mmCIF file of C-alpha atoms in Angstrom:
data_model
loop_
_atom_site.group_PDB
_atom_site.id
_atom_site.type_symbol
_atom_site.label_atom_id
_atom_site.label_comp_id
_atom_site.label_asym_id
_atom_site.label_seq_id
_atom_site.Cartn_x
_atom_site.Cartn_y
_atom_site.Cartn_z
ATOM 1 C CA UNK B 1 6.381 51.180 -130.909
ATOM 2 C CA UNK B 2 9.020 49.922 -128.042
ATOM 3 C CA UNK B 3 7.273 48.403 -125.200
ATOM 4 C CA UNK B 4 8.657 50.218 -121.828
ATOM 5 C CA UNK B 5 9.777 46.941 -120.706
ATOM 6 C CA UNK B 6 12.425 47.459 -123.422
ATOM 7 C CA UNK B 7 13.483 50.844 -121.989
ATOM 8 C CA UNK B 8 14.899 49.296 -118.662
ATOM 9 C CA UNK B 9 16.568 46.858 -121.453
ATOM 10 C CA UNK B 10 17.663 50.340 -123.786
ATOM 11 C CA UNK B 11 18.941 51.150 -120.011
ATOM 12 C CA UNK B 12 21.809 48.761 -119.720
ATOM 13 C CA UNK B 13 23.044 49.476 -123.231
ATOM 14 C CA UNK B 14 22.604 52.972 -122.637
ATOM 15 C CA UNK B 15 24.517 53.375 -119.542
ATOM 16 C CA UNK B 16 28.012 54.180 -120.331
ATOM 17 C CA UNK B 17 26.341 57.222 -122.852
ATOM 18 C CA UNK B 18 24.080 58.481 -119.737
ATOM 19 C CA UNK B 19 27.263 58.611 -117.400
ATOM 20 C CA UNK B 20 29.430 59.918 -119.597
ATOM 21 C CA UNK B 21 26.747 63.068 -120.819
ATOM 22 C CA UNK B 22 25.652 63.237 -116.889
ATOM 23 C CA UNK B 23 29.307 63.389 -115.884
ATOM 24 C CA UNK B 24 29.765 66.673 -118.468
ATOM 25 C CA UNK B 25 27.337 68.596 -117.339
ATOM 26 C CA UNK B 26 27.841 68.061 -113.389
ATOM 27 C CA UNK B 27 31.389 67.854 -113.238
ATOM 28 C CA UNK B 28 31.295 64.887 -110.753
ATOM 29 C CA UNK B 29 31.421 61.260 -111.224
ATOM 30 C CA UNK B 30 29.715 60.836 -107.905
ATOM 31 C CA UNK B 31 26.656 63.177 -108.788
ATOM 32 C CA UNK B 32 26.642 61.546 -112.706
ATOM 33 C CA UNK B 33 25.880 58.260 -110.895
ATOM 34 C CA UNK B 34 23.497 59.626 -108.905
ATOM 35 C CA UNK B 35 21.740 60.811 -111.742
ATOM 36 C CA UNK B 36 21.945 58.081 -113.864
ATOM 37 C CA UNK B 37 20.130 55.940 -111.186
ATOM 38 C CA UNK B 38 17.696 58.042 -110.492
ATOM 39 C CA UNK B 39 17.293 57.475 -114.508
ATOM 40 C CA UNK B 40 16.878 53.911 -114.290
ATOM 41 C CA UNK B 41 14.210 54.181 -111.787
ATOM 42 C CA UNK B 42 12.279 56.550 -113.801
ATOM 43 C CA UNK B 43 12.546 54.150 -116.472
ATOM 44 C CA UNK B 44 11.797 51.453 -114.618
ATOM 45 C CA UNK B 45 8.241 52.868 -113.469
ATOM 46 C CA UNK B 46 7.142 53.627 -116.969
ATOM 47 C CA UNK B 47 4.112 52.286 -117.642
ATOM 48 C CA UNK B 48 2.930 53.504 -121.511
ATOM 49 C CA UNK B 49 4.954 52.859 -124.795
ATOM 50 C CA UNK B 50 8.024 54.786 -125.681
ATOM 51 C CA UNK B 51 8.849 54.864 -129.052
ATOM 52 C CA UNK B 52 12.492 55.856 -128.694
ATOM 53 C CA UNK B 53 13.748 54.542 -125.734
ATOM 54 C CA UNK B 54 17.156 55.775 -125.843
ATOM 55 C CA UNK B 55 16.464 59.359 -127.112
ATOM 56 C CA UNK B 56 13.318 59.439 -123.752
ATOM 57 C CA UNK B 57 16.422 57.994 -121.643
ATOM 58 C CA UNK B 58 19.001 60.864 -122.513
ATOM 59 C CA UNK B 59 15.935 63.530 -122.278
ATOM 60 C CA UNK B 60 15.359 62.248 -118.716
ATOM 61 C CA UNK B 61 18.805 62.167 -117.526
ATOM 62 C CA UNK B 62 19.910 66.013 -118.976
ATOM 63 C CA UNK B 63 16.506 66.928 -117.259
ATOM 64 C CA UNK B 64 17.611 65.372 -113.896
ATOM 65 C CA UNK B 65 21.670 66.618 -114.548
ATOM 66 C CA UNK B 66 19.867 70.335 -114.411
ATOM 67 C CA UNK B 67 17.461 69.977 -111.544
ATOM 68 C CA UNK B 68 20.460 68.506 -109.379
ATOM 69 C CA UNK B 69 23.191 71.552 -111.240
ATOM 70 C CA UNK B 70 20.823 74.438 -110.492
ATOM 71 C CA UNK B 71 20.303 73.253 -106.787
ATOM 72 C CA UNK B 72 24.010 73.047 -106.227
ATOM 73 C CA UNK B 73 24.385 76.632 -107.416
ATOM 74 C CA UNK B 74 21.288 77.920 -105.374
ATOM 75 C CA UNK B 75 23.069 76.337 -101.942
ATOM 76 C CA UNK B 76 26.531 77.858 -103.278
ATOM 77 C CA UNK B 77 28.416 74.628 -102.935
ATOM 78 C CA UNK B 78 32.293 74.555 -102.674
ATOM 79 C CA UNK B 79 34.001 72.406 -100.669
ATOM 80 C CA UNK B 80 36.527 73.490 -98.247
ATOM 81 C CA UNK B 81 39.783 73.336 -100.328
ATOM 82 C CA UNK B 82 41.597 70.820 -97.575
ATOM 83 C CA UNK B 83 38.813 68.522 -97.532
ATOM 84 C CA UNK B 84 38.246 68.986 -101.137
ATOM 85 C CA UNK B 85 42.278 68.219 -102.358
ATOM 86 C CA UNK B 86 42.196 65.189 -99.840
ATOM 87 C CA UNK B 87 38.814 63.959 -101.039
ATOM 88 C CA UNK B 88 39.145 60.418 -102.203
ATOM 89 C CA UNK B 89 36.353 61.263 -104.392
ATOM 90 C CA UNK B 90 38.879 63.406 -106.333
ATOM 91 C CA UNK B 91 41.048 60.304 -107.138
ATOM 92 C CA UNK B 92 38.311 58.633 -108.722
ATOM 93 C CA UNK B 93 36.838 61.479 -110.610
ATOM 94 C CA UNK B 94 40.349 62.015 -111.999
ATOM 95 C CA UNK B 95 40.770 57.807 -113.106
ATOM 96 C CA UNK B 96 37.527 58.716 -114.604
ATOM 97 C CA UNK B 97 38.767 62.074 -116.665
ATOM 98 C CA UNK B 98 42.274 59.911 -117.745
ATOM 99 C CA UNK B 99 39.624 56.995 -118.649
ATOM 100 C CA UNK B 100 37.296 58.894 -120.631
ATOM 101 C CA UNK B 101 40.347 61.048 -122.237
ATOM 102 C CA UNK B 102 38.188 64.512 -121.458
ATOM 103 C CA UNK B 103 39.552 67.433 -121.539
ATOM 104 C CA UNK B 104 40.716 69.098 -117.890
ATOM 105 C CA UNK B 105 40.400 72.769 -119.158
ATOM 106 C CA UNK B 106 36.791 71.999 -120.941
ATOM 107 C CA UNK B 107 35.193 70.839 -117.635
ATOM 108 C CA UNK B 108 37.140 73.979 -116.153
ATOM 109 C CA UNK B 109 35.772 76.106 -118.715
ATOM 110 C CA UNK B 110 31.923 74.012 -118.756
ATOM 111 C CA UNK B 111 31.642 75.258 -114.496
ATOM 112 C CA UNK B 112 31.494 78.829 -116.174
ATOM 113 C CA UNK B 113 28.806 78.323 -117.720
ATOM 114 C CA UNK B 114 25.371 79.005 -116.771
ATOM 115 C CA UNK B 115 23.336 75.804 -115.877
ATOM 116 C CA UNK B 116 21.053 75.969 -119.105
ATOM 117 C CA UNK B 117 24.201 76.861 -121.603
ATOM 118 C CA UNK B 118 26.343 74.131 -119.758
ATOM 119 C CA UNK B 119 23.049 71.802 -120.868
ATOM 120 C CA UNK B 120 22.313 72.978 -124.370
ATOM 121 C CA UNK B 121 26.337 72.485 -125.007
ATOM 122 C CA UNK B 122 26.972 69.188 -123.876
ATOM 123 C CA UNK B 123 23.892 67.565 -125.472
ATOM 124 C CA UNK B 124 24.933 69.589 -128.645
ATOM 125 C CA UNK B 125 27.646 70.068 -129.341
ATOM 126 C CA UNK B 126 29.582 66.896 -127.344
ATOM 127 C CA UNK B 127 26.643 64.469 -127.471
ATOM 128 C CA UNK B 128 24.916 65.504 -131.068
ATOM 129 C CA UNK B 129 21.227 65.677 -129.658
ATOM 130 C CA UNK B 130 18.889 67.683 -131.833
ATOM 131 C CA UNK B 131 17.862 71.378 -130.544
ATOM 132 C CA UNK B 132 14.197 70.268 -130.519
ATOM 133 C CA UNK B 133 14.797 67.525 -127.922
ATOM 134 C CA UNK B 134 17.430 70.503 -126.105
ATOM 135 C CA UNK B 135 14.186 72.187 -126.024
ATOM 136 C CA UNK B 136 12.316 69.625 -124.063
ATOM 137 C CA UNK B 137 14.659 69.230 -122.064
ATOM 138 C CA UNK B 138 15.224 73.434 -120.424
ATOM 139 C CA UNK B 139 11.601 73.911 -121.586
ATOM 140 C CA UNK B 140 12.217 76.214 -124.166
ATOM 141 C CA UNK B 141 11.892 76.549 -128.098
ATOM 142 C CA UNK B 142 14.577 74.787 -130.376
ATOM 143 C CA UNK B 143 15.972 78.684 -131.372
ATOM 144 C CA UNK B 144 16.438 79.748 -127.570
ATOM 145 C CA UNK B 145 18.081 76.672 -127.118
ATOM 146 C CA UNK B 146 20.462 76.857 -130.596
ATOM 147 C CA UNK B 147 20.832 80.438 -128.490
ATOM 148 C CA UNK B 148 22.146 78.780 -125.848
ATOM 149 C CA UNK B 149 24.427 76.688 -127.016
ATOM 150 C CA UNK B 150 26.133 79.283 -128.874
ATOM 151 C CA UNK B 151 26.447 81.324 -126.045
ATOM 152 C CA UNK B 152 28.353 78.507 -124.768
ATOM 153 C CA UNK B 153 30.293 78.320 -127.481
ATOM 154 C CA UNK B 154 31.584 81.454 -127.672
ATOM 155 C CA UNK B 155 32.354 81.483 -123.728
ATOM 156 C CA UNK B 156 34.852 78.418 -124.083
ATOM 157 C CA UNK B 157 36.420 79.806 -127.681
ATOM 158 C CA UNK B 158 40.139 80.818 -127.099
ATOM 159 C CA UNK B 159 40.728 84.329 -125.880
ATOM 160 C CA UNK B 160 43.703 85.887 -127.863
ATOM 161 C CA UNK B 161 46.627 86.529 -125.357
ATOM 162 C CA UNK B 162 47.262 90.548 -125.779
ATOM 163 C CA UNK B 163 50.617 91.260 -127.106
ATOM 164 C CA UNK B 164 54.320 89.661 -127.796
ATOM 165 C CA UNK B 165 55.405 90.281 -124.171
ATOM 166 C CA UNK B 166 52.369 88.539 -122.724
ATOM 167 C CA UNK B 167 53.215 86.172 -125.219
ATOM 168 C CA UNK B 168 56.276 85.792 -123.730
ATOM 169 C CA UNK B 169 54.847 85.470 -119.960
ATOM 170 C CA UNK B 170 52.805 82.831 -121.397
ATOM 171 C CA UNK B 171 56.077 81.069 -122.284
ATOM 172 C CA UNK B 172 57.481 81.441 -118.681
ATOM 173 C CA UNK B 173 54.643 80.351 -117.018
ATOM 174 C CA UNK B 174 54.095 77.132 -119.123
ATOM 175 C CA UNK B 175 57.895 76.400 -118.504
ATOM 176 C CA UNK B 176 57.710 76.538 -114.935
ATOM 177 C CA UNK B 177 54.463 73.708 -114.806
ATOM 178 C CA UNK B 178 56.554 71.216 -117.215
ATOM 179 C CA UNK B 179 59.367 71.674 -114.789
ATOM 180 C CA UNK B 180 57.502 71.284 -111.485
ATOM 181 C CA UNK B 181 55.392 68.173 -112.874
ATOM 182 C CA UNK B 182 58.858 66.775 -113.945
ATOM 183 C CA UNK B 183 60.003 67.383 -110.309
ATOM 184 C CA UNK B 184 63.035 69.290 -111.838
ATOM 185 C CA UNK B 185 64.543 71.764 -109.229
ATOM 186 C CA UNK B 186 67.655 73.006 -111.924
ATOM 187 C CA UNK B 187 64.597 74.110 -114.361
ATOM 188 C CA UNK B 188 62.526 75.739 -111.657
ATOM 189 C CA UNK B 189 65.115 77.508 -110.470
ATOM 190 C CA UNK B 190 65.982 78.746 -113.712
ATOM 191 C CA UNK B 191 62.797 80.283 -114.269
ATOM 192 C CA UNK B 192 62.543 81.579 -111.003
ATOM 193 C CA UNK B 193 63.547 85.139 -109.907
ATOM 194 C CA UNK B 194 66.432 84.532 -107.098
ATOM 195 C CA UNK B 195 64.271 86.763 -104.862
ATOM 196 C CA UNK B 196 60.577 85.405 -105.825
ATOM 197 C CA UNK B 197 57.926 85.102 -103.356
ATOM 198 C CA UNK B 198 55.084 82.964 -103.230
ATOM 199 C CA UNK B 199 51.923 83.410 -101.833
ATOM 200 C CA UNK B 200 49.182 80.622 -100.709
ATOM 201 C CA UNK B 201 45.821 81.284 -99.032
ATOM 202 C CA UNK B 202 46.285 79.042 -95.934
ATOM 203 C CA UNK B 203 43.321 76.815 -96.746
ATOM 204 C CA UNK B 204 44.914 75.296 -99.921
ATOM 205 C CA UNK B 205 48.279 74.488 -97.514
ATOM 206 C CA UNK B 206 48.799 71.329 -95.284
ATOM 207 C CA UNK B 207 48.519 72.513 -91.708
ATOM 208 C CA UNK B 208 51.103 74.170 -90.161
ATOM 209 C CA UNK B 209 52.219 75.242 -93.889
ATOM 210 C CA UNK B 210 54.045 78.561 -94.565
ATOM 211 C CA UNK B 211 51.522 81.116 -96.134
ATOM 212 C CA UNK B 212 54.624 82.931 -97.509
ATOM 213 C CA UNK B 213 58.126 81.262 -98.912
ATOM 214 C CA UNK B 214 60.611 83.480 -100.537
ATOM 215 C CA UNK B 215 63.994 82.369 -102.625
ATOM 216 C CA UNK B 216 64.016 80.510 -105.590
ATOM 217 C CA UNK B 217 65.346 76.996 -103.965
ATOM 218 C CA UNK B 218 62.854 77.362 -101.711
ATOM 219 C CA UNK B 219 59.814 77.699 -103.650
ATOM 220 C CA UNK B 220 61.287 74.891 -106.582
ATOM 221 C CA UNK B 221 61.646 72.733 -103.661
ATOM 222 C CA UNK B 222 57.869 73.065 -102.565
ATOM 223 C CA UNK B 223 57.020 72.880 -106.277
ATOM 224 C CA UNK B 224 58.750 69.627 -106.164
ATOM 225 C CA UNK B 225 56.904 68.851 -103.343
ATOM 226 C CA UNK B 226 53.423 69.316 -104.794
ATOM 227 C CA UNK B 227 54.409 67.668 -108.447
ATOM 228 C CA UNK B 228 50.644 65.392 -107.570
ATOM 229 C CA UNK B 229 48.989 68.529 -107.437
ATOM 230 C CA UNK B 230 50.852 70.665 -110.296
ATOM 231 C CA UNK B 231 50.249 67.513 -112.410
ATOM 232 C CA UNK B 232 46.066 68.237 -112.240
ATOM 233 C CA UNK B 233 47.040 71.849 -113.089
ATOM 234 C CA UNK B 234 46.493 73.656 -116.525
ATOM 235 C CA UNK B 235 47.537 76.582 -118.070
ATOM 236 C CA UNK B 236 44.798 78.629 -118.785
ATOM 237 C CA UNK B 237 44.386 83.041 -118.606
ATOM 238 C CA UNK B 238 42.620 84.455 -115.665
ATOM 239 C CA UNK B 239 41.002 87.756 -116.105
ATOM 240 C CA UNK B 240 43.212 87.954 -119.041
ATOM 241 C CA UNK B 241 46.298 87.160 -116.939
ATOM 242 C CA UNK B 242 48.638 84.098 -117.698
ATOM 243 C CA UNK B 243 48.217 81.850 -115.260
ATOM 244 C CA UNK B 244 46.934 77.793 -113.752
ATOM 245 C CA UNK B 245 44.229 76.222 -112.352
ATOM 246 C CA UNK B 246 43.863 73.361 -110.365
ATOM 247 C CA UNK B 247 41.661 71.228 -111.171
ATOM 248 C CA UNK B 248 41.685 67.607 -109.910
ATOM 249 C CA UNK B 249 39.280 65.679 -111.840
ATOM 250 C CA UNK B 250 38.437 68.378 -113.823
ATOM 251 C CA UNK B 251 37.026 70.764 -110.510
ATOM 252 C CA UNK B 252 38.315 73.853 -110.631
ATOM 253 C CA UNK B 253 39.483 74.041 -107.038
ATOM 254 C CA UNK B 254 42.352 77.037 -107.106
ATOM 255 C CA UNK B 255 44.408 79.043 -109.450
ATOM 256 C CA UNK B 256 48.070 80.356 -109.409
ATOM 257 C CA UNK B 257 48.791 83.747 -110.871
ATOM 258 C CA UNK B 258 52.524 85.099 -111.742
ATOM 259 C CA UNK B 259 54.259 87.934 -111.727
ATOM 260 C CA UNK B 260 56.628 88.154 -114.043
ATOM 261 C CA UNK B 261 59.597 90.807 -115.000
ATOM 262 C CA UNK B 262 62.715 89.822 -117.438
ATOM 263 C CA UNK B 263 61.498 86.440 -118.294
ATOM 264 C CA UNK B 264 61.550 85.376 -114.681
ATOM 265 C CA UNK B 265 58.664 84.407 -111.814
ATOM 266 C CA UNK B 266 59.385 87.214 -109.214
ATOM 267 C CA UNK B 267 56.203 86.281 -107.645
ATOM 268 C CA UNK B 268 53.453 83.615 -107.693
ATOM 269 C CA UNK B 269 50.005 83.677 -105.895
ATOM 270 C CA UNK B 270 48.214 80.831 -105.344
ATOM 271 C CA UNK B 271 44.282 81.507 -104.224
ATOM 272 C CA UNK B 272 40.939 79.809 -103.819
ATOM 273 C CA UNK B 273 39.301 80.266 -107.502
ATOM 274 C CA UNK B 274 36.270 82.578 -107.369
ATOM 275 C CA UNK B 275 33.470 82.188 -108.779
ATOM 276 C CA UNK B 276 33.562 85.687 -110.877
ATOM 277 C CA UNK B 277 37.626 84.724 -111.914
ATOM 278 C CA UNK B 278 37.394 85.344 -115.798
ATOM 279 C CA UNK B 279 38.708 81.865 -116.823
ATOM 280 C CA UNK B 280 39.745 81.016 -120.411
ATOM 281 C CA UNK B 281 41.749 78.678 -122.932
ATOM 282 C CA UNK B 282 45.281 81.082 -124.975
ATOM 283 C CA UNK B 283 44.527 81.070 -128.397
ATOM 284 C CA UNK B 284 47.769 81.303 -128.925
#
């Protein structure tokens, strides 16, 4: 048996593992810290023996990650999307996604999850915990949460794009991001329609920006403009559609949808990201 002093001692070796698993499953550096402290105090008022210190140490941190997960989602929390893409907060949660070499589109794809699939899946299938500790964790049986985690898994498989021409759109639309993170206005404009018009809900847009710009020099330009922003976007489909999200540090924030005719852009969107957008990884 491990004495609990030993489990404020597991802590410190532990620590890295807890923020990296709490940071999966809340999306949020700043919230994965919170949780991992709240950890360490737990730990540190143990009194009895704990035989696995490290295992009772990841049990109480995923149980704390869904208290905190399901409490965001009852209060409906989403930032304003000003405040949110000037949120220093952002900058660090993104140093922490280039750090940790995680994935943008799975945290995308992880906020579509349900709270208890987004749980059973990261301790799973990224962090290899057993189903019957899963289980202890949502308070369920080991097969409900197997269950869950391969609901999970089928919710962040690839979703076939449809045919050759949306195949094709897919093409377009992945051209124009590597141009506009390049900051190259001769490729933009080349995959631009001369006549294109782009659309932006006015809370994604510095104040006093245009809610509509038409021409393609004029919207390569902005694209140019915003190469700090098109650099946190993805390609990804949305409701099916070829499309981006932005995502800075790996929060879904907004997506940009296309319309597309002949191989050019005659018309982009770019809109808060609702929670009931359908959002999925090409399998291309």
């Amino acid at each position: 048996m491990t004495t609990a002093v030993n489990v404020t001692d597991t802590f410190q070796a532990e620590r890295s593992r807890l923020l990296s698993l709490a940071h999966r499953i809340l999306g949020s550096l700043e919230d994965a810290e919170d949780a991992v402290q709240n950890a360490w105090l737990r730990a540190h008022a143990v009194q009895e023996e704990i035989e696995n210190p490290a295992g009772w140490l990841t049990t109480v941190t995923a149980r704390i990650c869904l208290d905190q997960l399901r409490a965001a989602r009852r209060r409906g929390e989403r930032p304003l999307l000003t405040d949110a893409l000037a949120d220093p907060q952002l900058a660090v949660d993104e140093e922490f996604l280039q750090r940790e070499q995680v994935s943008r589109a799975l945290m995308v794809l992880l906020d579509q999850l349900t709270a208890t699939q987004r749980v059973a899946y990261v301790l799973h299938d990224l962090f290899g915990v057993p189903f019957h500790d899963i289980a202890d964790v949502l308070d369920t049986t080991p097969a409900n949460a197997k269950k869950l985690a391969s609901r999970a898994r089928q919710r962040l498989s690839g979703a076939p794009v449809a045919d050759a021409a949306r195949a094709s759109d897919w093409r377009v639309v992945e051209a124009f991001l590597a141009a506009a993170r390049d900051g190259d206005i001769d490729r933009l404009v080349r995959v631009l329609a001369p006549d294109v018009v782009r659309t932006a809900a006015a809370e994604l847009l510095p104040k006093g920006g245009a809610v509509t710009i038409r021409g393609h020099h004029a919207v390569a330009g902005e694209a140019r403009l915003f190469a700090d922003r098109v650099a946190a976007t993805i390609p990804m489909l949305v409701d099916g559609i070829p499309a981006a999200v932005l995502a800075p540090g790996g929060r879904p924030l907004a997506r940009i949808t296309f319309a597309i005719a002949d191989g050019l852009i005659t018309a982009l969107e770019i809109a808060p990201l609702a929670p009931a957008d359908d959002v999925r990884v090409p399998a291309l």
